[in-house]
């Protein structure tokens, strides 16, 4: 008797949600779930060892859970002898292994993969349906409607619409606490003698141990040490991490979310972004849990609002930008920056303490918080004129929570101003004074943050003015940069030239030999 033909449901690494729309639209008895570890995706950029471990282990655990829930799962491991190495090849092989009448797939989050999926029907000669990804708050069409006719896109106004839509932190039709945004209260510098919660560490189980050994063998030249992996790889673990943050991090998160302390990689941050972006947690369930703590009096409004804004405001906003502007967005380079990244982005070996700390913990944990990414590694890359596409590939490679849809606008747009101000109203360029204000790094640095020229001068200082000077034709008309350009024009000619000479010397001394070998 011939077996009834079935629906093939491919699931990708950032779709690890039991309520995924392609699953919800299917009957477990009439479907085969296909999950694939493929070399093309692992090598699209040289992903950090711990990022690979997290994704592959989370995929394997998710496949196990699906099997226990009654689904037939066809799982292709990286080391399988016949692994074709790419999504299309593995779908084609699965069609030969099973009696399949159609493919049903939840819409991929990355433009490149979506185009691949859209080509399967013609290439593989089988019906393909793409289900709507309902795990976000704003649809692509909603964002496009909001953006239509606007000369500039500002997250704050979009965020207010998301607050109204979700009802989060709303008092009727007005914002809880009488204002929409409490960001001014979230810029306190931390002190080294403060008590910071240790991150919740999960012991690798046998599945994760197998993945660790595979990554050590198959990807032995990748950045980061595969040892010391502590991230959760299941929904149950992610929920435990959420509860831990609510208890130990949220109350102080708002005050110190922008702070940086030497030797402290996590402070009061939640470490939930990998779980959120991989699908183990949902945005609304996180935000409602945060709101509940605020309403119960367990967290102040600036902490709750600041955290919720990052998810329903910023995260949704950058996704909207990504889909509105792709595919050419990835190639934009408004400031015509072409420099390769310095070697120390791959080694952490630099005398600049802030970069040493931020890159060092990135290499160790595949993690750094948003200010370290924006105002340390991103700021330095911006000031030296690094190629924004190279910066994008570095961020996509090294961070455990980085998927292109969320990482690209944050990096190329906000951090590197590659989109010319579509996402952010001005370049996030800063001298050493900001770093000194928000961290303790300058006190232990070889360079002197208050010096602008000389062998002991903080490199950020002269590089900042060099950045402003070389980009004045492009940036001088920006209203938010009026003051620094007035200061530049008033600057004594000899002082100005000494700053330019100092910066030129620094730029000429940058070693970029490793860049091509990694990316």
Coordinates of C-alpha atoms in Angstrom, one line a residue:
X1 CA 0.0 0.0 0.0
X2 CA 1.5 3.4 -1.0
X3 CA 2.3 5.8 1.7
X4 CA 0.3 9.0 1.7
X5 CA 2.3 11.9 0.3
X6 CA 3.2 14.5 2.9
X7 CA 4.2 18.2 3.3
X8 CA 7.8 19.0 3.8
X9 CA 8.4 21.7 6.4
X10 CA 11.9 23.2 6.4
X11 CA 12.8 25.0 9.6
X12 CA 15.8 27.3 9.9
X13 CA 18.0 28.1 12.9
X14 CA 16.1 31.3 13.9
X15 CA 12.7 29.6 13.7
X16 CA 12.9 27.4 16.9
X17 CA 9.4 28.2 18.0
X18 CA 6.8 25.5 18.6
X19 CA 4.1 27.9 17.5
X20 CA 5.8 28.6 14.1
X21 CA 3.2 29.3 11.5
X22 CA 4.3 26.5 9.1
X23 CA 3.9 24.0 12.0
X24 CA 0.6 25.5 13.0
X25 CA -0.8 25.1 9.5
X26 CA 0.2 21.5 9.3
X27 CA -0.8 18.1 10.7
X28 CA 2.0 16.1 12.4
X29 CA 0.7 12.9 10.8
X30 CA 0.9 14.4 7.3
X31 CA 4.2 16.3 7.5
X32 CA 7.9 15.8 7.6
X33 CA 10.0 18.5 9.3
X34 CA 13.4 19.1 7.7
X35 CA 16.2 20.7 9.8
X36 CA 19.6 21.3 8.2
X37 CA 23.1 22.1 9.4
X38 CA 24.8 23.2 6.2
X39 CA 28.3 24.5 5.5
X40 CA 27.1 27.3 3.3
X41 CA 25.3 29.0 6.1
X42 CA 28.1 28.3 8.7
X43 CA 30.6 29.7 6.3
X44 CA 28.6 32.6 4.8
X45 CA 30.6 34.6 7.3
X46 CA 33.1 33.0 9.8
X47 CA 30.7 32.7 12.7
X48 CA 32.2 32.7 16.3
X49 CA 32.6 29.1 17.7
X50 CA 30.1 29.8 20.5
X51 CA 27.6 31.1 18.0
X52 CA 27.8 27.9 16.0
X53 CA 27.5 25.8 19.2
X54 CA 24.5 27.8 20.3
X55 CA 22.6 27.5 17.0
X56 CA 23.4 23.9 16.2
X57 CA 22.7 22.7 19.8
X58 CA 19.5 24.7 19.9
X59 CA 18.4 23.2 16.6
X60 CA 19.2 19.6 17.8
X61 CA 17.3 20.1 21.0
X62 CA 14.3 21.6 19.1
X63 CA 14.3 18.7 16.7
X64 CA 14.2 16.3 19.7
X65 CA 11.3 18.2 21.2
X66 CA 9.4 18.1 17.9
X67 CA 9.9 14.4 17.8
X68 CA 8.6 14.0 21.3
X69 CA 5.6 16.0 20.3
X70 CA 4.7 13.6 17.5
X71 CA 6.3 15.2 14.5
X72 CA 8.4 13.2 12.0
X73 CA 11.8 15.1 11.9
X74 CA 14.4 14.5 9.2
X75 CA 17.6 16.1 10.8
X76 CA 20.7 16.6 8.7
X77 CA 23.9 17.1 10.7
X78 CA 26.9 18.9 9.5
X79 CA 29.1 15.8 9.4
X80 CA 26.5 13.6 7.6
X81 CA 28.4 11.9 4.7
X82 CA 25.9 13.0 2.0
X83 CA 25.3 16.5 3.3
X84 CA 25.2 18.8 0.2
X85 CA 26.2 21.8 2.1
X86 CA 23.3 24.1 1.3
X87 CA 19.6 24.5 1.9
X88 CA 18.5 23.8 -1.7
X89 CA 20.6 20.7 -2.0
X90 CA 19.2 19.3 1.3
X91 CA 15.6 20.1 0.4
X92 CA 16.2 18.3 -2.9
X93 CA 17.7 15.2 -1.1
X94 CA 14.7 15.2 1.3
X95 CA 12.3 15.1 -1.6
X96 CA 14.0 11.9 -2.7
X97 CA 13.9 10.3 0.8
X98 CA 10.2 11.0 1.3
X99 CA 7.0 11.0 -0.6
X100 CA 6.4 14.8 -0.6
X101 CA 3.6 16.6 -2.4
X102 CA 4.3 20.2 -1.3
X103 CA 6.7 22.3 0.7
X104 CA 5.4 24.7 3.4
X105 CA 7.9 27.0 5.0
X106 CA 7.7 29.9 7.4
X107 CA 9.0 33.1 5.8
X108 CA 12.7 33.3 6.3
X109 CA 14.0 36.3 8.2
X110 CA 16.9 37.0 5.9
X111 CA 16.4 38.4 2.4
X112 CA 19.0 36.1 0.7
X113 CA 17.3 33.0 2.1
X114 CA 13.9 34.2 1.2
X115 CA 14.9 34.6 -2.4
X116 CA 16.3 31.1 -2.3
X117 CA 13.0 29.7 -1.0
X118 CA 11.1 31.6 -3.6
X119 CA 13.1 29.8 -6.3
X120 CA 12.4 26.3 -5.0
X121 CA 9.0 25.9 -6.8
X122 CA 10.5 26.3 -10.2
X123 CA 13.9 24.7 -9.5
X124 CA 12.5 21.6 -7.7
X125 CA 9.2 21.4 -9.6
X126 CA 7.0 21.2 -6.5
X127 CA 4.4 23.5 -5.0
X128 CA 5.9 25.8 -2.3
X129 CA 3.8 27.9 0.1
X130 CA 5.4 30.5 2.4
X131 CA 3.5 31.1 5.6
X132 CA 3.5 34.5 7.4
X133 CA 6.0 34.9 10.3
X134 CA 3.7 36.1 13.1
X135 CA 6.4 36.2 15.7
X136 CA 6.9 40.0 15.3
X137 CA 4.7 42.8 16.4
X138 CA 4.7 44.9 13.3
X139 CA 4.2 43.4 9.8
X140 CA 6.3 44.5 6.9
X141 CA 3.3 46.2 5.4
X142 CA 2.5 48.0 8.7
X143 CA 6.0 49.4 8.8
X144 CA 5.9 50.4 5.1
X145 CA 2.6 52.2 5.6
X146 CA 4.1 54.0 8.6
X147 CA 7.2 55.0 6.6
X148 CA 5.4 56.1 3.5
X149 CA 5.9 59.8 2.8
X150 CA 8.4 60.4 5.7
X151 CA 11.6 62.1 4.8
X152 CA 13.2 60.6 7.9
X153 CA 12.4 57.5 9.9
X154 CA 12.6 58.1 13.6
X155 CA 12.3 55.1 15.9
X156 CA 10.7 57.2 18.7
X157 CA 7.5 57.8 16.7
X158 CA 7.3 54.2 15.5
X159 CA 7.8 53.0 19.0
X160 CA 4.8 55.0 20.2
X161 CA 2.7 53.3 17.6
X162 CA 3.9 49.9 18.9
X163 CA 3.1 50.9 22.5
X164 CA -0.5 51.8 21.4
X165 CA -0.8 48.6 19.4
X166 CA 0.4 46.3 22.3
X167 CA -1.0 48.3 25.2
X168 CA 2.3 47.9 27.0
X169 CA 2.9 50.5 29.7
X170 CA -0.2 52.4 28.7
X171 CA -2.6 54.2 31.0
X172 CA -5.6 54.4 28.7
X173 CA -4.4 56.3 25.7
X174 CA -1.5 57.9 27.6
X175 CA 1.9 56.4 28.4
X176 CA 2.5 55.0 31.9
X177 CA 4.4 57.5 34.0
X178 CA 3.4 60.5 31.9
X179 CA 6.0 60.2 29.3
X180 CA 6.9 57.9 26.4
X181 CA 10.7 57.7 27.0
X182 CA 12.8 57.6 30.1
X183 CA 16.1 57.3 28.4
X184 CA 17.6 60.4 30.1
X185 CA 17.4 58.4 33.4
X186 CA 19.3 55.5 31.9
X187 CA 22.8 56.9 31.5
X188 CA 24.4 56.5 34.9
X189 CA 28.0 55.3 35.0
X190 CA 28.5 52.2 37.2
X191 CA 31.2 51.7 39.8
X192 CA 33.6 48.7 40.0
X193 CA 32.6 48.0 43.6
X194 CA 28.9 47.5 42.7
X195 CA 27.4 44.0 43.1
X196 CA 26.5 42.7 39.6
X197 CA 24.6 39.4 39.2
X198 CA 26.6 36.6 37.7
X199 CA 25.1 35.3 34.5
X200 CA 23.0 32.2 34.7
X201 CA 25.2 29.5 33.4
X202 CA 23.8 26.3 31.8
X203 CA 25.9 23.1 31.9
X204 CA 26.3 21.5 28.5
X205 CA 24.3 18.3 28.2
X206 CA 25.4 15.4 26.0
X207 CA 23.8 16.9 22.9
X208 CA 25.6 20.2 23.4
X209 CA 28.9 18.3 24.2
X210 CA 28.6 16.5 20.9
X211 CA 28.1 19.9 19.1
X212 CA 31.1 21.4 20.9
X213 CA 33.3 18.5 19.8
X214 CA 32.0 18.9 16.2
X215 CA 32.7 22.6 16.2
X216 CA 36.2 22.1 17.6
X217 CA 36.9 19.6 14.8
X218 CA 35.0 21.1 11.9
X219 CA 35.6 24.8 12.6
X220 CA 38.9 24.7 14.5
X221 CA 40.2 28.0 13.0
X222 CA 37.1 30.1 14.0
X223 CA 37.3 33.0 16.4
X224 CA 36.5 32.3 20.0
X225 CA 37.1 29.4 22.3
X226 CA 34.6 26.6 22.1
X227 CA 35.2 25.8 25.8
X228 CA 33.3 27.6 28.5
X229 CA 30.0 27.5 26.7
X230 CA 27.2 28.4 29.1
X231 CA 24.2 29.6 27.1
X232 CA 20.8 27.9 27.3
X233 CA 19.8 25.9 24.2
X234 CA 16.2 25.1 24.9
X235 CA 13.0 27.0 25.5
X236 CA 12.9 25.8 29.1
X237 CA 16.4 27.1 29.6
X238 CA 15.5 30.4 28.0
X239 CA 12.4 30.8 30.3
X240 CA 14.7 30.2 33.2
X241 CA 17.0 32.9 32.0
X242 CA 14.1 35.3 31.6
X243 CA 13.0 34.7 35.2
X244 CA 16.6 35.1 36.4
X245 CA 16.9 38.5 34.7
X246 CA 13.6 39.7 36.1
X247 CA 14.7 38.8 39.6
X248 CA 18.3 39.9 39.4
X249 CA 18.9 42.3 36.5
X250 CA 15.8 44.3 35.7
X251 CA 15.6 46.5 38.8
X252 CA 18.9 48.1 38.0
X253 CA 18.9 47.6 34.2
X254 CA 17.6 51.1 33.3
X255 CA 20.1 53.1 35.4
X256 CA 23.2 51.3 34.2
X257 CA 22.3 49.9 30.7
X258 CA 24.9 52.2 29.1
X259 CA 27.7 51.7 31.6
X260 CA 30.9 49.8 31.1
X261 CA 33.2 48.3 33.8
X262 CA 36.5 46.6 33.3
X263 CA 36.3 42.9 33.9
X264 CA 32.5 42.9 34.0
X265 CA 31.1 41.6 30.7
X266 CA 27.4 41.5 31.6
X267 CA 26.4 44.0 34.4
X268 CA 22.6 44.1 34.6
X269 CA 21.9 43.1 31.0
X270 CA 19.4 40.3 30.3
X271 CA 21.4 38.1 27.9
X272 CA 18.1 37.2 26.3
X273 CA 18.7 38.4 22.8
X274 CA 20.1 35.1 21.5
X275 CA 16.9 33.3 22.7
X276 CA 14.6 36.0 21.3
X277 CA 16.3 36.1 17.9
X278 CA 16.4 32.3 17.6
X279 CA 12.7 31.9 18.5
X280 CA 13.0 30.3 21.9
X281 CA 11.3 33.3 23.4
X282 CA 8.7 35.7 22.0
X283 CA 8.9 39.5 22.1
X284 CA 5.5 40.0 23.7
X285 CA 6.0 37.3 26.4
X286 CA 9.3 39.0 27.5
X287 CA 7.7 42.5 27.5
X288 CA 4.6 41.4 29.3
X289 CA 6.8 39.8 32.0
X290 CA 8.8 43.0 32.4
X291 CA 5.6 45.1 32.5
X292 CA 4.2 42.7 35.2
X293 CA 7.2 43.3 37.4
X294 CA 6.8 47.1 37.0
X295 CA 3.2 47.0 37.9
X296 CA 4.0 44.9 40.9
X297 CA 6.4 47.5 42.1
X298 CA 9.5 45.2 41.6
X299 CA 11.1 47.4 38.9
X300 CA 11.2 51.2 38.3
X301 CA 9.5 52.7 35.2
X302 CA 12.9 53.7 33.6
X303 CA 14.0 50.1 33.7
X304 CA 10.8 48.6 32.4
X305 CA 10.3 51.2 29.7
X306 CA 13.9 51.2 28.6
X307 CA 13.9 47.4 28.2
X308 CA 10.5 47.2 26.5
X309 CA 11.6 50.0 24.1
X310 CA 14.6 47.9 22.9
X311 CA 12.3 45.1 21.9
X312 CA 9.0 46.6 20.6
X313 CA 10.7 49.8 19.6
X314 CA 14.2 49.3 18.3
X315 CA 14.1 45.6 17.3
X316 CA 10.9 46.0 15.4
X317 CA 12.1 49.3 13.8
X318 CA 15.3 47.9 12.5
X319 CA 13.4 44.9 11.0
X320 CA 11.1 47.3 9.2
X321 CA 14.1 49.2 7.8
X322 CA 15.8 46.0 6.7
X323 CA 12.8 44.7 4.7
X324 CA 11.9 48.2 3.3
X325 CA 15.4 48.9 2.0
X326 CA 16.8 45.5 0.9
X327 CA 18.5 44.2 -1.2
X328 CA 20.7 47.2 -2.0
X329 CA 20.9 48.4 1.7
X330 CA 23.8 46.0 2.4
X331 CA 26.0 47.8 -0.2
X332 CA 25.4 51.4 0.9
X333 CA 28.4 53.5 1.9
X334 CA 27.3 57.1 2.4
X335 CA 30.7 58.2 3.7
X336 CA 32.7 56.3 1.1
X337 CA 34.7 54.5 3.8
X338 CA 37.1 51.9 2.5
X339 CA 39.6 51.1 5.2
X340 CA 40.0 47.5 6.4
X341 CA 39.4 46.7 10.1
X342 CA 42.6 46.6 12.2
X343 CA 44.0 43.3 13.3
X344 CA 43.0 43.8 16.9
X345 CA 39.3 43.2 16.0
X346 CA 40.3 39.6 15.7
X347 CA 42.8 39.4 18.5
X348 CA 41.9 42.0 21.1
X349 CA 45.5 42.9 21.3
X350 CA 45.6 46.6 21.7
X351 CA 46.7 49.2 24.3
X352 CA 43.3 50.9 24.1
X353 CA 41.7 49.6 27.2
X354 CA 38.1 50.1 26.1
X355 CA 38.6 48.2 22.8
X356 CA 40.7 45.6 24.6
X357 CA 37.8 45.0 27.0
X358 CA 35.0 45.0 24.5
X359 CA 36.7 42.9 21.9
X360 CA 38.2 40.6 24.5
X361 CA 34.8 39.7 26.0
X362 CA 33.4 39.4 22.4
X363 CA 36.0 36.8 21.6
X364 CA 35.4 35.0 24.9
X365 CA 31.6 35.0 25.1
X366 CA 30.4 36.0 21.6
X367 CA 28.6 38.8 23.4
X368 CA 29.0 42.5 24.2
X369 CA 26.2 44.9 25.2
X370 CA 24.8 47.6 22.9
X371 CA 27.0 50.5 24.1
X372 CA 30.1 48.5 23.7
X373 CA 29.1 47.6 20.2
X374 CA 27.9 51.2 19.3
X375 CA 30.3 53.5 21.1
X376 CA 33.5 51.4 21.4
X377 CA 34.0 49.0 18.5
X378 CA 31.5 50.7 16.2
X379 CA 32.7 54.2 17.1
X380 CA 36.3 53.3 16.4
X381 CA 35.5 51.7 13.1
X382 CA 33.5 54.8 12.1
X383 CA 36.3 57.2 13.1
X384 CA 39.0 55.4 11.1
X385 CA 36.7 55.1 8.0
X386 CA 36.3 51.3 8.0
X387 CA 34.4 49.8 5.1
X388 CA 30.8 49.5 6.5
X389 CA 30.3 46.2 4.7
X390 CA 33.4 44.7 6.4
X391 CA 32.2 46.0 9.8
X392 CA 28.8 44.4 9.1
X393 CA 30.4 41.1 8.4
X394 CA 32.5 41.3 11.5
X395 CA 29.5 41.9 13.7
X396 CA 27.5 39.2 12.0
X397 CA 30.4 36.8 12.6
X398 CA 31.2 37.5 16.2
X399 CA 27.9 38.0 18.1
X400 CA 25.7 35.1 19.2
X401 CA 22.5 37.1 18.7
X402 CA 23.4 38.4 15.2
X403 CA 21.1 37.6 12.3
X404 CA 21.3 39.8 9.3
X405 CA 17.9 41.4 9.6
X406 CA 18.7 42.8 13.0
X407 CA 22.4 43.2 12.8
X408 CA 22.8 44.9 9.4
X409 CA 20.7 48.1 10.1
X410 CA 22.2 48.4 13.6
X411 CA 25.7 48.2 12.1
X412 CA 25.7 49.7 8.7
X413 CA 23.0 52.2 9.5
X414 CA 23.2 53.3 13.1
X415 CA 26.8 52.5 13.9
X416 CA 28.5 53.4 10.6
X417 CA 26.1 55.9 9.1
X418 CA 26.4 54.0 5.8
X419 CA 22.7 54.7 4.9
X420 CA 23.2 58.5 5.2
X421 CA 20.9 59.0 8.1
X422 CA 17.9 56.9 7.1
X423 CA 18.0 55.0 10.5
X424 CA 19.9 57.5 12.7
X425 CA 19.8 61.2 12.6
X426 CA 23.6 61.7 13.0
X427 CA 26.7 59.6 13.1
X428 CA 27.5 58.1 16.5
X429 CA 31.0 59.5 16.5
X430 CA 32.6 60.4 19.8
X431 CA 36.0 61.3 21.3
X432 CA 37.3 59.7 24.4
X433 CA 35.3 61.9 26.7
X434 CA 32.1 59.8 26.3
X435 CA 34.0 56.6 27.0
X436 CA 35.5 58.2 30.1
X437 CA 32.1 59.3 31.3
X438 CA 30.4 56.0 30.9
X439 CA 33.2 53.6 31.9
X440 CA 36.2 53.1 34.1
X441 CA 38.4 52.0 31.2
X442 CA 40.3 55.3 30.8
X443 CA 41.8 55.1 34.3
X444 CA 43.7 51.9 33.5
X445 CA 44.6 52.8 29.9
X446 CA 48.1 53.5 28.7
X447 CA 46.6 56.5 26.8
X448 CA 45.5 59.7 28.5
X449 CA 41.9 60.6 27.7
X450 CA 42.4 64.3 28.3
X451 CA 45.4 64.5 25.8
X452 CA 44.7 65.0 22.1
X453 CA 48.2 64.9 20.7
X454 CA 51.4 63.2 21.5
X455 CA 52.4 59.5 22.0
X456 CA 50.2 59.2 25.1
X457 CA 47.1 60.9 23.7
X458 CA 43.9 58.9 23.5
X459 CA 43.5 57.9 19.8
X460 CA 39.7 58.6 19.9
X461 CA 40.4 62.3 20.4
X462 CA 42.4 63.1 17.2
X463 CA 40.5 60.5 15.2
X464 CA 37.2 62.2 16.1
X465 CA 38.3 65.6 14.7
X466 CA 39.9 63.9 11.7
X467 CA 36.5 62.2 11.0
X468 CA 34.7 65.5 11.3
X469 CA 37.1 67.3 9.0
X470 CA 37.4 64.7 6.2
X471 CA 33.6 64.3 6.1
X472 CA 32.6 67.9 6.4
X473 CA 31.3 68.2 2.8
X474 CA 28.8 65.4 3.6
X475 CA 28.0 66.1 7.2
X476 CA 28.2 69.9 7.7
X477 CA 24.6 70.4 6.9
X478 CA 23.4 68.1 9.6
X479 CA 21.8 70.2 12.3
X480 CA 22.8 67.8 15.1
X481 CA 26.4 68.4 14.2
X482 CA 26.3 72.2 14.1
X483 CA 28.2 72.6 17.4
X484 CA 31.2 70.4 16.6
X485 CA 31.6 72.0 13.2
X486 CA 31.5 75.5 14.8
X487 CA 34.1 74.3 17.2
X488 CA 36.2 72.9 14.4
X489 CA 36.0 76.2 12.5
X490 CA 37.0 78.2 15.6
X491 CA 39.9 75.9 16.4
X492 CA 43.4 77.5 16.2
X493 CA 45.0 76.5 12.8
X494 CA 48.1 75.1 14.4
X495 CA 46.1 73.0 16.9
X496 CA 43.9 71.8 14.1
X497 CA 46.8 70.8 12.0
X498 CA 48.4 69.0 14.9
X499 CA 45.3 67.0 15.4
X500 CA 45.1 66.1 11.7
X501 CA 48.8 65.0 11.8
X502 CA 48.2 62.9 15.0
X503 CA 45.3 61.1 13.4
X504 CA 47.1 60.5 10.1
X505 CA 49.9 58.9 12.0
X506 CA 47.5 56.7 13.8
X507 CA 45.8 55.7 10.6
X508 CA 49.0 54.9 8.8
X509 CA 50.1 52.7 11.8
X510 CA 47.0 50.5 11.8
X511 CA 47.8 46.9 11.0
X512 CA 45.1 45.3 8.8
X513 CA 46.9 42.2 7.6
X514 CA 44.5 39.8 9.3
X515 CA 41.3 41.2 7.8
X516 CA 41.4 39.3 4.6
X517 CA 42.3 36.0 6.3
X518 CA 39.1 36.1 8.4
X519 CA 36.6 37.8 6.2

